JSON list of C-alpha atoms in Angstrom, two decimals:
[
{"chain": "A", "resi": 1, "resn": "MET", "atom": "CA", "xyz": [0.00, 0.00, 0.00]},
{"chain": "A", "resi": 2, "resn": "ALA", "atom": "CA", "xyz": [1.27, 3.44, -0.92]},
{"chain": "A", "resi": 3, "resn": "ASP", "atom": "CA", "xyz": [1.87, 5.97, 1.85]},
{"chain": "A", "resi": 4, "resn": "SER", "atom": "CA", "xyz": [0.31, 9.42, 1.37]},
{"chain": "A", "resi": 5, "resn": "LYS", "atom": "CA", "xyz": [3.32, 11.14, 3.00]},
{"chain": "A", "resi": 6, "resn": "ALA", "atom": "CA", "xyz": [5.70, 9.48, 0.53]},
{"chain": "A", "resi": 7, "resn": "ILE", "atom": "CA", "xyz": [3.50, 10.51, -2.41]},
{"chain": "A", "resi": 8, "resn": "ILE", "atom": "CA", "xyz": [3.34, 14.12, -1.18]},
{"chain": "A", "resi": 9, "resn": "LYS", "atom": "CA", "xyz": [7.11, 14.20, -0.53]},
{"chain": "A", "resi": 10, "resn": "SER", "atom": "CA", "xyz": [7.82, 12.88, -4.03]},
{"chain": "A", "resi": 11, "resn": "ALA", "atom": "CA", "xyz": [5.56, 15.53, -5.60]},
{"chain": "A", "resi": 12, "resn": "GLU", "atom": "CA", "xyz": [7.18, 18.26, -3.50]},
{"chain": "A", "resi": 13, "resn": "GLU", "atom": "CA", "xyz": [10.67, 17.18, -4.62]},
{"chain": "A", "resi": 14, "resn": "LYS", "atom": "CA", "xyz": [9.58, 17.43, -8.25]},
{"chain": "A", "resi": 15, "resn": "MET", "atom": "CA", "xyz": [8.21, 20.93, -7.59]},
{"chain": "A", "resi": 16, "resn": "GLU", "atom": "CA", "xyz": [11.48, 21.95, -5.89]},
{"chain": "A", "resi": 17, "resn": "MET", "atom": "CA", "xyz": [13.43, 20.73, -8.91]},
{"chain": "A", "resi": 18, "resn": "ALA", "atom": "CA", "xyz": [11.20, 22.83, -11.21]},
{"chain": "A", "resi": 19, "resn": "VAL", "atom": "CA", "xyz": [11.99, 25.96, -9.14]},
{"chain": "A", "resi": 20, "resn": "ALA", "atom": "CA", "xyz": [15.72, 25.16, -9.14]},
{"chain": "A", "resi": 21, "resn": "PHE", "atom": "CA", "xyz": [15.65, 24.62, -12.90]},
{"chain": "A", "resi": 22, "resn": "LEU", "atom": "CA", "xyz": [13.93, 27.98, -13.43]},
{"chain": "A", "resi": 23, "resn": "GLU", "atom": "CA", "xyz": [16.50, 29.74, -11.23]},
{"chain": "A", "resi": 24, "resn": "GLU", "atom": "CA", "xyz": [19.27, 28.22, -13.33]},
{"chain": "A", "resi": 25, "resn": "SER", "atom": "CA", "xyz": [17.53, 29.14, -16.61]},
{"chain": "A", "resi": 26, "resn": "LEU", "atom": "CA", "xyz": [16.98, 32.74, -15.52]},
{"chain": "A", "resi": 27, "resn": "ALA", "atom": "CA", "xyz": [20.64, 33.06, -14.50]},
{"chain": "A", "resi": 28, "resn": "HIS", "atom": "CA", "xyz": [21.66, 32.44, -18.12]},
{"chain": "A", "resi": 29, "resn": "ILE", "atom": "CA", "xyz": [19.42, 35.21, -19.49]},
{"chain": "A", "resi": 30, "resn": "ARG", "atom": "CA", "xyz": [21.45, 38.38, -19.64]},
{"chain": "A", "resi": 31, "resn": "ALA", "atom": "CA", "xyz": [19.90, 41.41, -18.04]},
{"chain": "A", "resi": 32, "resn": "GLY", "atom": "CA", "xyz": [22.33, 44.14, -19.01]},
{"chain": "A", "resi": 33, "resn": "LYS", "atom": "CA", "xyz": [24.59, 43.37, -16.05]},
{"chain": "A", "resi": 34, "resn": "ALA", "atom": "CA", "xyz": [27.77, 41.33, -16.23]},
{"chain": "A", "resi": 35, "resn": "ASP", "atom": "CA", "xyz": [27.45, 37.87, -14.69]},
{"chain": "A", "resi": 36, "resn": "VAL", "atom": "CA", "xyz": [29.99, 35.06, -15.07]},
{"chain": "A", "resi": 37, "resn": "ARG", "atom": "CA", "xyz": [27.11, 32.58, -15.39]},
{"chain": "A", "resi": 38, "resn": "LEU", "atom": "CA", "xyz": [26.44, 34.01, -18.88]},
{"chain": "A", "resi": 39, "resn": "LEU", "atom": "CA", "xyz": [29.45, 31.98, -20.06]},
{"chain": "A", "resi": 40, "resn": "ASP", "atom": "CA", "xyz": [28.38, 28.69, -18.39]},
{"chain": "A", "resi": 41, "resn": "GLY", "atom": "CA", "xyz": [26.88, 27.25, -21.56]},
{"chain": "A", "resi": 42, "resn": "ILE", "atom": "CA", "xyz": [29.93, 28.01, -23.72]},
{"chain": "A", "resi": 43, "resn": "LYS", "atom": "CA", "xyz": [32.36, 25.11, -24.11]},
{"chain": "A", "resi": 44, "resn": "VAL", "atom": "CA", "xyz": [35.89, 25.21, -25.54]},
{"chain": "A", "resi": 45, "resn": "ASP", "atom": "CA", "xyz": [38.12, 22.47, -26.91]},
{"chain": "A", "resi": 46, "resn": "SER", "atom": "CA", "xyz": [40.92, 21.89, -24.41]},
{"chain": "A", "resi": 47, "resn": "TYR", "atom": "CA", "xyz": [43.33, 19.08, -25.27]},
{"chain": "A", "resi": 48, "resn": "GLY", "atom": "CA", "xyz": [40.67, 17.07, -27.08]},
{"chain": "A", "resi": 49, "resn": "SER", "atom": "CA", "xyz": [37.72, 17.48, -24.70]},
{"chain": "A", "resi": 50, "resn": "MET", "atom": "CA", "xyz": [34.99, 20.09, -24.55]},
{"chain": "A", "resi": 51, "resn": "VAL", "atom": "CA", "xyz": [35.05, 21.94, -21.21]},
{"chain": "A", "resi": 52, "resn": "PRO", "atom": "CA", "xyz": [33.42, 25.12, -19.84]},
{"chain": "A", "resi": 53, "resn": "ILE", "atom": "CA", "xyz": [35.47, 28.31, -20.13]},
{"chain": "A", "resi": 54, "resn": "ASN", "atom": "CA", "xyz": [35.90, 28.56, -16.36]},
{"chain": "A", "resi": 55, "resn": "ASN", "atom": "CA", "xyz": [37.84, 25.23, -16.44]},
{"chain": "A", "resi": 56, "resn": "VAL", "atom": "CA", "xyz": [40.61, 26.77, -18.61]},
{"chain": "A", "resi": 57, "resn": "ALA", "atom": "CA", "xyz": [40.60, 30.39, -17.44]},
{"chain": "A", "resi": 58, "resn": "ALA", "atom": "CA", "xyz": [39.88, 32.72, -14.55]},
{"chain": "A", "resi": 59, "resn": "VAL", "atom": "CA", "xyz": [36.53, 34.43, -15.23]},
{"chain": "A", "resi": 60, "resn": "THR", "atom": "CA", "xyz": [35.75, 37.61, -13.28]},
{"chain": "A", "resi": 61, "resn": "THR", "atom": "CA", "xyz": [33.47, 40.65, -13.39]},
{"chain": "A", "resi": 62, "resn": "PRO", "atom": "CA", "xyz": [35.58, 43.73, -12.57]},
{"chain": "A", "resi": 63, "resn": "ASP", "atom": "CA", "xyz": [32.52, 45.99, -12.91]},
{"chain": "A", "resi": 64, "resn": "ALA", "atom": "CA", "xyz": [28.82, 45.79, -13.78]},
{"chain": "A", "resi": 65, "resn": "ARG", "atom": "CA", "xyz": [29.42, 46.18, -17.52]},
{"chain": "A", "resi": 66, "resn": "SER", "atom": "CA", "xyz": [32.27, 43.77, -18.29]},
{"chain": "A", "resi": 67, "resn": "ILE", "atom": "CA", "xyz": [33.56, 40.24, -17.86]},
{"chain": "A", "resi": 68, "resn": "THR", "atom": "CA", "xyz": [37.26, 39.44, -18.04]},
{"chain": "A", "resi": 69, "resn": "ILE", "atom": "CA", "xyz": [38.69, 36.05, -18.95]},
{"chain": "A", "resi": 70, "resn": "LYS", "atom": "CA", "xyz": [42.34, 35.30, -18.18]},
{"chain": "A", "resi": 71, "resn": "PRO", "atom": "CA", "xyz": [43.31, 31.95, -19.75]},
{"chain": "A", "resi": 72, "resn": "TRP", "atom": "CA", "xyz": [45.83, 29.89, -17.81]},
{"chain": "A", "resi": 73, "resn": "ASP", "atom": "CA", "xyz": [47.35, 28.69, -21.08]},
{"chain": "A", "resi": 74, "resn": "LYS", "atom": "CA", "xyz": [48.25, 31.32, -23.71]},
{"chain": "A", "resi": 75, "resn": "SER", "atom": "CA", "xyz": [47.28, 28.92, -26.53]},
{"chain": "A", "resi": 76, "resn": "MET", "atom": "CA", "xyz": [43.64, 29.06, -25.35]},
{"chain": "A", "resi": 77, "resn": "PHE", "atom": "CA", "xyz": [43.14, 32.75, -26.33]},
{"chain": "A", "resi": 78, "resn": "LYS", "atom": "CA", "xyz": [42.00, 32.05, -29.90]},
{"chain": "A", "resi": 79, "resn": "VAL", "atom": "CA", "xyz": [39.90, 29.01, -28.88]},
{"chain": "A", "resi": 80, "resn": "ILE", "atom": "CA", "xyz": [38.04, 30.94, -26.16]},
{"chain": "A", "resi": 81, "resn": "GLU", "atom": "CA", "xyz": [37.55, 33.95, -28.43]},
{"chain": "A", "resi": 82, "resn": "LYS", "atom": "CA", "xyz": [36.13, 31.78, -31.22]},
{"chain": "A", "resi": 83, "resn": "ALA", "atom": "CA", "xyz": [33.79, 29.96, -28.81]},
{"chain": "A", "resi": 84, "resn": "ILE", "atom": "CA", "xyz": [32.38, 33.29, -27.55]},
{"chain": "A", "resi": 85, "resn": "ILE", "atom": "CA", "xyz": [31.93, 34.64, -31.08]},
{"chain": "A", "resi": 86, "resn": "ASP", "atom": "CA", "xyz": [30.19, 31.42, -32.18]},
{"chain": "A", "resi": 87, "resn": "SER", "atom": "CA", "xyz": [27.90, 31.36, -29.11]},
{"chain": "A", "resi": 88, "resn": "ASP", "atom": "CA", "xyz": [24.43, 32.93, -28.99]},
{"chain": "A", "resi": 89, "resn": "LEU", "atom": "CA", "xyz": [25.68, 35.56, -26.52]},
{"chain": "A", "resi": 90, "resn": "GLY", "atom": "CA", "xyz": [25.84, 38.12, -29.32]},
{"chain": "A", "resi": 91, "resn": "ILE", "atom": "CA", "xyz": [28.84, 39.99, -27.91]},
{"chain": "A", "resi": 92, "resn": "MET", "atom": "CA", "xyz": [32.24, 40.51, -29.53]},
{"chain": "A", "resi": 93, "resn": "PRO", "atom": "CA", "xyz": [35.19, 39.81, -27.19]},
{"chain": "A", "resi": 94, "resn": "GLU", "atom": "CA", "xyz": [38.27, 42.07, -27.08]},
{"chain": "A", "resi": 95, "resn": "ASN", "atom": "CA", "xyz": [41.67, 40.41, -26.75]},
{"chain": "A", "resi": 96, "resn": "ASN", "atom": "CA", "xyz": [44.68, 42.46, -25.60]},
{"chain": "A", "resi": 97, "resn": "GLY", "atom": "CA", "xyz": [47.13, 39.55, -25.29]},
{"chain": "A", "resi": 98, "resn": "GLU", "atom": "CA", "xyz": [46.87, 39.41, -21.50]},
{"chain": "A", "resi": 99, "resn": "LEU", "atom": "CA", "xyz": [43.16, 38.83, -21.10]},
{"chain": "A", "resi": 100, "resn": "ILE", "atom": "CA", "xyz": [39.89, 38.70, -23.01]},
{"chain": "A", "resi": 101, "resn": "ARG", "atom": "CA", "xyz": [37.38, 41.39, -22.11]},
{"chain": "A", "resi": 102, "resn": "ILE", "atom": "CA", "xyz": [33.69, 41.11, -22.89]},
{"chain": "A", "resi": 103, "resn": "GLY", "atom": "CA", "xyz": [31.83, 44.41, -22.69]},
{"chain": "A", "resi": 104, "resn": "ILE", "atom": "CA", "xyz": [28.18, 43.96, -21.80]},
{"chain": "A", "resi": 105, "resn": "PRO", "atom": "CA", "xyz": [26.30, 46.60, -23.81]},
{"chain": "A", "resi": 106, "resn": "PRO", "atom": "CA", "xyz": [23.17, 48.17, -22.36]},
{"chain": "A", "resi": 107, "resn": "LEU", "atom": "CA", "xyz": [20.02, 46.48, -23.62]},
{"chain": "A", "resi": 108, "resn": "THR", "atom": "CA", "xyz": [17.69, 48.18, -26.08]},
{"chain": "A", "resi": 109, "resn": "GLU", "atom": "CA", "xyz": [14.01, 48.49, -25.19]},
{"chain": "A", "resi": 110, "resn": "GLU", "atom": "CA", "xyz": [13.08, 45.92, -27.83]},
{"chain": "A", "resi": 111, "resn": "ARG", "atom": "CA", "xyz": [15.70, 43.44, -26.52]},
{"chain": "A", "resi": 112, "resn": "ARG", "atom": "CA", "xyz": [14.45, 43.97, -22.95]},
{"chain": "A", "resi": 113, "resn": "ARG", "atom": "CA", "xyz": [10.93, 43.04, -24.06]},
{"chain": "A", "resi": 114, "resn": "GLN", "atom": "CA", "xyz": [12.23, 39.93, -25.86]},
{"chain": "A", "resi": 115, "resn": "LEU", "atom": "CA", "xyz": [14.15, 38.84, -22.75]},
{"chain": "A", "resi": 116, "resn": "ALA", "atom": "CA", "xyz": [11.11, 39.47, -20.54]},
{"chain": "A", "resi": 117, "resn": "LYS", "atom": "CA", "xyz": [9.03, 37.29, -22.90]},
{"chain": "A", "resi": 118, "resn": "GLN", "atom": "CA", "xyz": [11.70, 34.60, -22.78]},
{"chain": "A", "resi": 119, "resn": "CYS", "atom": "CA", "xyz": [11.63, 34.69, -18.96]},
{"chain": "A", "resi": 120, "resn": "LYS", "atom": "CA", "xyz": [7.83, 34.38, -18.95]},
{"chain": "A", "resi": 121, "resn": "ALA", "atom": "CA", "xyz": [8.05, 31.35, -21.28]},
{"chain": "A", "resi": 122, "resn": "GLU", "atom": "CA", "xyz": [10.63, 29.71, -18.99]},
{"chain": "A", "resi": 123, "resn": "GLY", "atom": "CA", "xyz": [8.37, 30.46, -16.02]},
{"chain": "A", "resi": 124, "resn": "GLU", "atom": "CA", "xyz": [5.36, 28.94, -17.73]},
{"chain": "A", "resi": 125, "resn": "THR", "atom": "CA", "xyz": [7.34, 25.76, -18.44]},
{"chain": "A", "resi": 126, "resn": "ALA", "atom": "CA", "xyz": [8.27, 25.54, -14.76]},
{"chain": "A", "resi": 127, "resn": "LYS", "atom": "CA", "xyz": [4.64, 26.11, -13.73]},
{"chain": "A", "resi": 128, "resn": "VAL", "atom": "CA", "xyz": [3.54, 23.28, -16.03]},
{"chain": "A", "resi": 129, "resn": "SER", "atom": "CA", "xyz": [6.12, 21.02, -14.34]},
{"chain": "A", "resi": 130, "resn": "ILE", "atom": "CA", "xyz": [4.72, 21.95, -10.93]},
{"chain": "A", "resi": 131, "resn": "ARG", "atom": "CA", "xyz": [1.15, 21.31, -12.09]},
{"chain": "A", "resi": 132, "resn": "ASN", "atom": "CA", "xyz": [2.21, 17.95, -13.52]},
{"chain": "A", "resi": 133, "resn": "ALA", "atom": "CA", "xyz": [3.83, 17.00, -10.20]},
{"chain": "A", "resi": 134, "resn": "ARG", "atom": "CA", "xyz": [0.59, 17.90, -8.40]},
{"chain": "A", "resi": 135, "resn": "ARG", "atom": "CA", "xyz": [-1.49, 15.91, -10.89]},
{"chain": "A", "resi": 136, "resn": "ASP", "atom": "CA", "xyz": [0.81, 12.89, -10.59]},
{"chain": "A", "resi": 137, "resn": "GLY", "atom": "CA", "xyz": [0.57, 13.10, -6.80]},
{"chain": "A", "resi": 138, "resn": "ILE", "atom": "CA", "xyz": [-3.23, 13.26, -6.90]},
{"chain": "A", "resi": 139, "resn": "ASP", "atom": "CA", "xyz": [-3.35, 10.32, -9.33]},
{"chain": "A", "resi": 140, "resn": "ALA", "atom": "CA", "xyz": [-1.05, 8.31, -7.04]},
{"chain": "A", "resi": 141, "resn": "LEU", "atom": "CA", "xyz": [-3.31, 9.12, -4.06]},
{"chain": "A", "resi": 142, "resn": "LYS", "atom": "CA", "xyz": [-6.39, 7.97, -6.00]},
{"chain": "A", "resi": 143, "resn": "LYS", "atom": "CA", "xyz": [-4.60, 4.78, -6.96]},
{"chain": "A", "resi": 144, "resn": "ALA", "atom": "CA", "xyz": [-3.61, 4.26, -3.31]},
{"chain": "A", "resi": 145, "resn": "VAL", "atom": "CA", "xyz": [-7.30, 4.46, -2.28]},
{"chain": "A", "resi": 146, "resn": "LYS", "atom": "CA", "xyz": [-7.96, 1.43, -4.49]},
{"chain": "A", "resi": 147, "resn": "GLU", "atom": "CA", "xyz": [-5.11, -0.32, -2.66]},
{"chain": "A", "resi": 148, "resn": "GLY", "atom": "CA", "xyz": [-6.61, 0.39, 0.77]},
{"chain": "A", "resi": 149, "resn": "LEU", "atom": "CA", "xyz": [-5.70, 3.99, 1.68]},
{"chain": "A", "resi": 150, "resn": "PRO", "atom": "CA", "xyz": [-8.57, 5.66, 3.61]},
{"chain": "A", "resi": 151, "resn": "GLU", "atom": "CA", "xyz": [-10.49, 8.22, 1.53]},
{"chain": "A", "resi": 152, "resn": "ASP", "atom": "CA", "xyz": [-10.20, 10.96, 4.15]},
{"chain": "A", "resi": 153, "resn": "GLU", "atom": "CA", "xyz": [-6.40, 10.53, 4.08]},
{"chain": "A", "resi": 154, "resn": "GLN", "atom": "CA", "xyz": [-6.55, 10.88, 0.29]},
{"chain": "A", "resi": 155, "resn": "LYS", "atom": "CA", "xyz": [-8.57, 14.12, 0.59]},
{"chain": "A", "resi": 156, "resn": "ASP", "atom": "CA", "xyz": [-6.13, 15.47, 3.19]},
{"chain": "A", "resi": 157, "resn": "GLY", "atom": "CA", "xyz": [-3.25, 14.54, 0.87]},
{"chain": "A", "resi": 158, "resn": "GLU", "atom": "CA", "xyz": [-4.88, 16.37, -2.04]},
{"chain": "A", "resi": 159, "resn": "THR", "atom": "CA", "xyz": [-5.36, 19.45, 0.14]},
{"chain": "A", "resi": 160, "resn": "LYS", "atom": "CA", "xyz": [-1.71, 19.34, 1.21]},
{"chain": "A", "resi": 161, "resn": "LEU", "atom": "CA", "xyz": [-0.60, 18.92, -2.41]},
{"chain": "A", "resi": 162, "resn": "GLN", "atom": "CA", "xyz": [-2.64, 21.97, -3.39]},
{"chain": "A", "resi": 163, "resn": "LYS", "atom": "CA", "xyz": [-1.06, 24.06, -0.60]},
{"chain": "A", "resi": 164, "resn": "ILE", "atom": "CA", "xyz": [2.44, 22.91, -1.62]},
{"chain": "A", "resi": 165, "resn": "HIS", "atom": "CA", "xyz": [1.57, 23.65, -5.28]},
{"chain": "A", "resi": 166, "resn": "ASP", "atom": "CA", "xyz": [0.45, 27.18, -4.37]},
{"chain": "A", "resi": 167, "resn": "LYS", "atom": "CA", "xyz": [3.64, 27.78, -2.35]},
{"chain": "A", "resi": 168, "resn": "TYR", "atom": "CA", "xyz": [5.92, 26.79, -5.25]},
{"chain": "A", "resi": 169, "resn": "VAL", "atom": "CA", "xyz": [3.91, 28.73, -7.84]},
{"chain": "A", "resi": 170, "resn": "LYS", "atom": "CA", "xyz": [4.29, 31.80, -5.62]},
{"chain": "A", "resi": 171, "resn": "GLN", "atom": "CA", "xyz": [8.06, 31.18, -5.49]},
{"chain": "A", "resi": 172, "resn": "LEU", "atom": "CA", "xyz": [8.13, 31.03, -9.30]},
{"chain": "A", "resi": 173, "resn": "ASP", "atom": "CA", "xyz": [6.12, 34.24, -9.58]},
{"chain": "A", "resi": 174, "resn": "ASP", "atom": "CA", "xyz": [8.52, 35.98, -7.18]},
{"chain": "A", "resi": 175, "resn": "LEU", "atom": "CA", "xyz": [11.54, 34.76, -9.17]},
{"chain": "A", "resi": 176, "resn": "LEU", "atom": "CA", "xyz": [9.99, 35.96, -12.43]},
{"chain": "A", "resi": 177, "resn": "ALA", "atom": "CA", "xyz": [9.04, 39.34, -10.97]},
{"chain": "A", "resi": 178, "resn": "ARG", "atom": "CA", "xyz": [12.59, 39.84, -9.69]},
{"chain": "A", "resi": 179, "resn": "LYS", "atom": "CA", "xyz": [14.14, 38.91, -13.05]},
{"chain": "A", "resi": 180, "resn": "ASP", "atom": "CA", "xyz": [11.63, 41.05, -14.96]},
{"chain": "A", "resi": 181, "resn": "LYS", "atom": "CA", "xyz": [12.49, 44.03, -12.74]},
{"chain": "A", "resi": 182, "resn": "GLU", "atom": "CA", "xyz": [16.22, 43.36, -13.31]},
{"chain": "A", "resi": 183, "resn": "ILE", "atom": "CA", "xyz": [15.73, 43.22, -17.10]},
{"chain": "A", "resi": 184, "resn": "MET", "atom": "CA", "xyz": [13.51, 46.30, -17.31]},
{"chain": "A", "resi": 185, "resn": "THR", "atom": "CA", "xyz": [15.70, 48.46, -15.05]},
{"chain": "A", "resi": 186, "resn": "VAL", "atom": "CA", "xyz": [17.82, 50.70, -17.26]}
]
């Protein structure tokens, strides 16, 4: 017989993962400020294997408008530069022989709106994941009733799932509002 607490805990873990995934997705959307996480998705060829830039160089943000990359191996300059140019970051790196500087240009109004839309789409995907976790939990509770779980325990479980669902949806909304404010602030 399935335990209602285990079903609820499983659903809550799935909801937590949806929130964590959204946080990670939003971190990669550039909001006009320099953030080293913008480069997380860019991989470079280092001695035959594809690795993130921060595995072959020191990546820092000296100010709010730039990212500097100081490769540990001088031969990596061209490889890192090419990887940044080929990425969907849309920014041209500057190489002075000592380090690679990426200037983060201020966003245009149109680009801000596009990024805000992209954030909303990511948020909606996360909300769908949370709703699916709730639905799966409710289905598991209904199945457990057929296996001998008391109906009142099932109803209590559904109520708890709804409360947990609401809590995580509120967390998503707060994350999205914060990111939207960050994007729209000039």
